[in-house]
XYZ file of C-alpha atoms in Angstrom:
351
model
C -5.359 48.645 103.815
C -3.781 46.147 101.430
C -2.497 43.826 104.168
C -5.901 43.499 105.780
C -6.769 40.088 104.249
C -3.538 38.558 105.598
C -4.023 40.125 109.001
C -7.662 39.076 109.217
C -6.743 35.516 108.348
C -4.053 35.486 111.015
C -6.526 36.864 113.561
C -8.996 34.079 112.828
C -6.392 31.326 112.895
C -4.122 32.520 115.715
C -4.634 32.812 119.485
C -5.880 36.215 120.593
C -3.192 36.811 123.244
C -1.151 39.857 122.322
C -3.283 40.648 119.270
C -4.481 44.036 120.532
C -3.064 47.213 121.994
C -5.025 48.916 124.782
C -2.306 51.340 125.855
C -3.371 54.848 126.855
C -0.709 57.402 125.957
C -2.431 60.683 126.804
C -2.273 61.549 130.504
C -3.419 65.190 130.538
C -6.839 66.743 131.183
C -9.761 66.276 128.814
C -11.437 69.650 128.575
C -14.448 70.247 126.328
C -14.135 72.934 123.661
C -15.240 76.314 124.977
C -14.627 78.614 121.979
C -17.236 78.036 119.275
C -17.067 81.473 117.594
C -16.100 82.031 113.965
C -12.409 82.705 113.364
C -10.044 82.944 110.399
C -9.342 79.441 109.139
C -5.961 77.950 108.295
C -7.003 78.257 104.627
C -6.816 81.881 103.433
C -10.248 83.266 102.584
C -12.102 80.737 104.742
C -13.453 80.907 108.275
C -14.230 78.115 110.705
C -15.648 77.366 114.124
C -15.726 74.435 116.517
C -18.942 72.707 117.548
C -19.081 71.107 120.993
C -20.406 67.592 120.350
C -20.562 66.569 123.996
C -19.138 63.461 125.615
C -18.092 60.529 123.427
C -16.647 57.136 124.359
C -13.152 58.654 124.608
C -14.060 61.950 126.261
C -15.242 65.372 125.092
C -15.331 65.726 121.325
C -15.841 68.436 118.746
C -16.407 68.886 115.045
C -15.384 71.857 112.910
C -17.448 73.762 110.341
C -15.472 75.532 107.617
C -17.143 77.979 105.243
C -16.530 80.348 102.355
C -19.462 82.515 101.333
C -20.280 83.935 97.915
C -19.501 87.574 97.251
C -23.033 87.939 95.882
C -26.055 86.835 97.899
C -26.988 83.197 97.346
C -29.363 80.749 98.940
C -27.610 77.701 97.464
C -25.099 75.780 99.570
C -22.722 72.883 99.024
C -21.533 70.869 102.046
C -18.486 68.582 101.756
C -17.575 65.644 104.034
C -14.032 64.247 103.784
C -12.920 60.610 103.827
C -10.705 58.427 106.043
C -7.205 59.718 106.910
C -8.303 63.099 105.627
C -9.552 66.590 106.434
C -10.750 69.579 104.419
C -7.823 71.244 102.629
C -9.212 71.546 99.078
C -9.102 75.358 98.789
C -9.687 75.160 95.044
C -12.899 73.205 95.583
C -14.509 75.896 97.707
C -13.445 78.595 95.266
C -15.005 76.756 92.332
C -18.319 76.473 94.164
C -18.398 80.071 95.389
C -17.456 81.307 91.912
C -20.405 79.234 90.629
C -22.899 80.850 92.994
C -22.855 78.425 95.934
C -22.032 79.151 99.553
C -19.457 76.497 100.382
C -19.190 74.554 103.638
C -17.094 71.622 104.822
C -16.813 69.636 108.046
C -13.773 68.194 109.757
C -15.413 65.276 111.546
C -14.631 64.372 115.154
C -11.105 62.968 115.602
C -10.008 64.356 112.227
C -7.929 67.372 111.236
C -8.970 70.598 112.966
C -11.298 68.653 115.276
C -8.943 66.071 116.702
C -8.161 66.416 120.401
C -4.861 65.149 121.884
C -6.573 62.337 123.800
C -8.311 60.935 120.703
C -7.017 58.083 118.584
C -7.000 59.473 115.029
C -9.979 58.725 112.777
C -11.487 56.255 115.239
C -15.224 55.603 115.477
C -17.397 52.866 116.975
C -20.592 53.671 115.088
C -20.708 55.469 111.763
C -23.831 57.355 112.850
C -21.708 59.211 115.433
C -20.934 61.498 112.501
C -24.599 62.366 111.941
C -24.407 64.968 114.732
C -21.354 66.580 113.108
C -23.145 66.804 109.760
C -26.463 67.918 111.272
C -24.670 70.763 113.066
C -23.324 71.981 109.739
C -26.732 71.669 108.052
C -28.292 73.710 110.866
C -25.621 76.392 110.404
C -26.212 76.416 106.642
C -29.927 76.989 107.184
C -29.282 79.729 109.772
C -27.156 81.421 107.127
C -30.268 81.652 104.950
C -29.625 78.840 102.484
C -32.694 77.026 101.176
C -31.119 74.698 98.587
C -28.502 72.329 100.039
C -26.328 69.701 98.374
C -24.624 67.252 100.758
C -21.503 65.553 99.419
C -18.978 63.043 100.667
C -15.774 61.358 99.535
C -14.902 57.684 100.234
C -15.931 56.943 103.862
C -17.588 60.367 103.785
C -19.562 59.191 100.759
C -20.617 56.102 102.672
C -21.644 58.262 105.638
C -23.838 60.688 103.684
C -25.540 57.869 101.732
C -26.045 55.915 104.973
C -27.473 59.027 106.614
C -29.923 59.480 103.726
C -30.991 55.834 103.970
C -31.560 56.066 107.735
C -33.237 59.487 107.826
C -35.236 59.346 104.602
C -37.254 62.545 104.163
C -35.806 63.897 107.408
C -32.254 64.326 106.183
C -32.747 68.043 105.594
C -30.932 68.434 102.265
C -32.042 68.436 98.641
C -29.593 66.016 97.021
C -26.544 63.828 97.685
C -23.240 63.787 95.768
C -20.683 61.027 96.382
C -17.087 60.858 95.169
C -15.759 57.260 95.135
C -17.965 56.229 98.088
C -16.825 53.309 100.254
C -19.910 51.183 99.631
C -18.227 47.781 99.832
C -14.985 46.273 101.096
C -12.411 45.923 98.334
C -11.812 42.238 99.069
C -12.949 38.782 98.051
C -16.394 37.423 98.887
C -14.833 35.245 101.622
C -13.253 38.282 103.260
C -16.469 40.316 103.017
C -18.823 37.549 104.131
C -16.704 35.699 106.704
C -13.535 37.360 107.961
C -14.713 40.956 108.256
C -17.929 40.008 110.128
C -15.778 38.025 112.582
C -13.543 41.032 113.255
C -16.638 43.260 113.468
C -18.144 40.985 116.126
C -14.898 40.804 118.090
C -14.629 44.587 117.830
C -17.647 44.858 120.117
C -15.583 43.142 122.810
C -12.028 44.273 122.013
C -12.900 47.781 120.891
C -9.355 49.136 120.846
C -7.690 46.171 119.161
C -5.862 47.431 116.093
C -5.093 46.234 112.574
C -1.916 47.536 111.000
C -2.186 48.918 107.497
C 0.258 48.394 104.665
C 3.260 50.723 104.397
C 2.228 52.007 100.960
C 3.076 55.421 99.533
C 1.545 55.225 96.050
C -1.653 57.155 96.663
C -0.078 59.844 98.871
C 2.734 60.433 96.368
C 0.150 60.867 93.604
C -1.367 63.734 95.631
C 1.510 65.571 97.307
C 3.171 68.405 95.413
C 6.638 67.489 96.686
C 6.326 64.161 94.896
C 4.218 63.768 91.737
C 0.966 65.467 92.759
C -0.430 69.009 92.762
C -1.521 69.445 96.366
C -0.119 70.690 99.663
C -1.619 69.548 102.959
C -0.706 68.759 106.561
C 0.688 65.230 106.644
C 0.120 65.066 110.401
C -3.604 65.291 109.614
C -3.628 63.391 106.313
C -0.814 60.940 106.818
C 1.343 59.424 104.109
C 1.058 56.078 105.905
C -2.317 55.525 107.544
C -2.300 54.503 111.215
C -3.722 51.154 112.322
C -7.501 50.994 112.446
C -9.402 49.570 115.403
C -11.542 46.471 115.164
C -14.494 48.599 116.231
C -13.798 50.911 113.244
C -14.018 47.871 110.964
C -17.321 46.978 112.615
C -18.652 50.521 112.213
C -17.887 50.559 108.484
C -19.269 47.066 107.954
C -22.503 47.855 109.818
C -22.992 51.129 107.919
C -22.504 49.409 104.553
C -24.952 46.662 105.481
C -27.582 49.036 106.870
C -27.274 51.310 103.854
C -27.937 48.488 101.398
C -30.825 47.109 103.452
C -32.447 50.569 103.544
C -31.296 51.849 100.154
C -34.857 52.402 98.922
C -35.371 54.822 101.816
C -33.132 57.364 100.053
C -35.801 59.850 98.955
C -33.646 62.524 97.336
C -31.541 62.495 94.147
C -28.147 60.850 94.553
C -25.026 61.005 92.386
C -22.424 58.242 92.584
C -19.137 59.089 90.843
C -16.290 56.639 90.362
C -13.180 56.126 88.272
C -13.042 53.770 85.289
C -9.888 51.977 86.436
C -8.649 50.112 89.480
C -4.930 50.534 90.214
C -3.100 47.746 92.037
C 0.214 48.053 93.790
C 1.758 49.702 96.820
C 4.627 51.988 95.821
C 4.213 54.919 93.476
C 4.346 54.646 89.705
C 2.883 57.126 87.154
C -0.049 54.726 86.766
C -1.337 55.933 90.144
C -2.375 59.160 88.389
C -4.800 57.295 86.114
C -7.131 55.323 88.378
C -8.420 54.458 91.846
C -5.676 52.907 93.974
C -7.869 52.574 97.088
C -11.248 51.107 96.079
C -12.553 49.060 93.156
C -14.642 51.251 90.801
C -16.578 48.185 89.595
C -17.763 47.553 93.156
C -18.731 51.209 93.602
C -20.708 51.119 90.360
C -22.471 47.873 91.283
C -23.513 48.991 94.757
C -24.167 52.584 93.760
C -26.570 51.448 91.057
C -28.842 50.076 93.789
C -29.200 53.268 95.822
C -32.399 55.280 95.998
C -34.871 55.624 93.144
C -33.856 54.832 89.581
C -35.464 58.061 88.340
C -33.339 60.221 90.655
C -30.140 58.163 90.752
C -27.133 58.978 88.591
C -24.031 56.786 88.441
C -21.198 58.451 86.515
C -17.778 57.230 85.421
C -14.936 59.764 85.486
C -12.271 58.614 83.055
C -8.776 58.335 84.573
C -9.982 59.680 87.924
C -7.945 58.883 91.011
C -9.630 57.826 94.259
C -10.441 61.408 95.267
C -11.790 62.500 91.914
C -11.593 66.215 92.619
C -7.841 65.839 93.298
C -7.207 64.216 89.907
C -5.279 65.889 87.093
C -6.875 69.158 85.977
C -8.777 67.897 82.926
C -10.119 64.943 84.933
C -11.300 66.968 87.923
C -12.918 69.444 85.520
C -14.990 66.513 84.225
C -15.915 65.624 87.811
C -17.025 69.199 88.550
C -19.025 69.313 85.303
C -20.762 66.118 86.380
C -21.625 67.572 89.793
C -22.985 70.856 88.446
C -25.004 69.120 85.731
C -26.481 66.800 88.355
C -27.472 69.721 90.582
C -29.089 71.550 87.660
C -30.934 68.391 86.642
C -32.415 67.849 90.108
C -32.933 71.373 91.437
């Protein structure tokens, strides 16, 4: 989203005519999901099922629960929520948790990955708390499976969502602790952009909900992940795109409102919370080897500053992962091992 400051400035200064796209491309039927039974997942060794989440602003919607259970009986569960332009593909992650005695679960949120319907604009949302139902469905499933100790985790916008959910629900969140991986707690822009331009777009997004902001044509982060370039991972680039699609003004408003509400209610987080971040911010657009050594999406200093305000000091842990990329558990092997060690130590500390 590196061109966002320029685009926001042009929105504020220019006439609005022609600044948004309200075209509807899908012309077929919008049928709600009918099959919600467990089936073999696209990841070998995993299973998944759809959850009918009812009618949303763009029609019927669904979420997807993915799980991998321990070979030996366990009542401990770990639930993972992905970030923006993302879905659950981290097979290694689930295996590490099941090998460590946790039943592993993940959610593909509505309009993402396995859950996206053909009539839905990818990754769109008008209120961040729309995702609460997707997460609550997974928590209910985890409890039906007999788990009594639950860790809820989230990466980037997923990290924002789970922290926001804990701040809104307080004791009623239904899990025992929160883990965040580079959570999107603050816009990675200047104070003017955060305090003036983004609130203007957020307000206008209530009126022009489908207006869109183009994102920069940058490949650096994706190339640092994908195996065919300089990364270690294979995933569906139709679901996790190399170049992110434009975001709607209402999406900007949803993120901005969630960040604001989270910070206003941060003391309402009643359970232990871990905030992990890299030690380095990486600037630039096109790939260089430096992209393997820091966060090229958010500013770790901002994450640390905001994360240090969440919850109760006695049950808050803010941890720096040296040379971690934006998604810390997709970093180079020695770096992601440090991230996993941090997570497991945190869980043991607050069990």
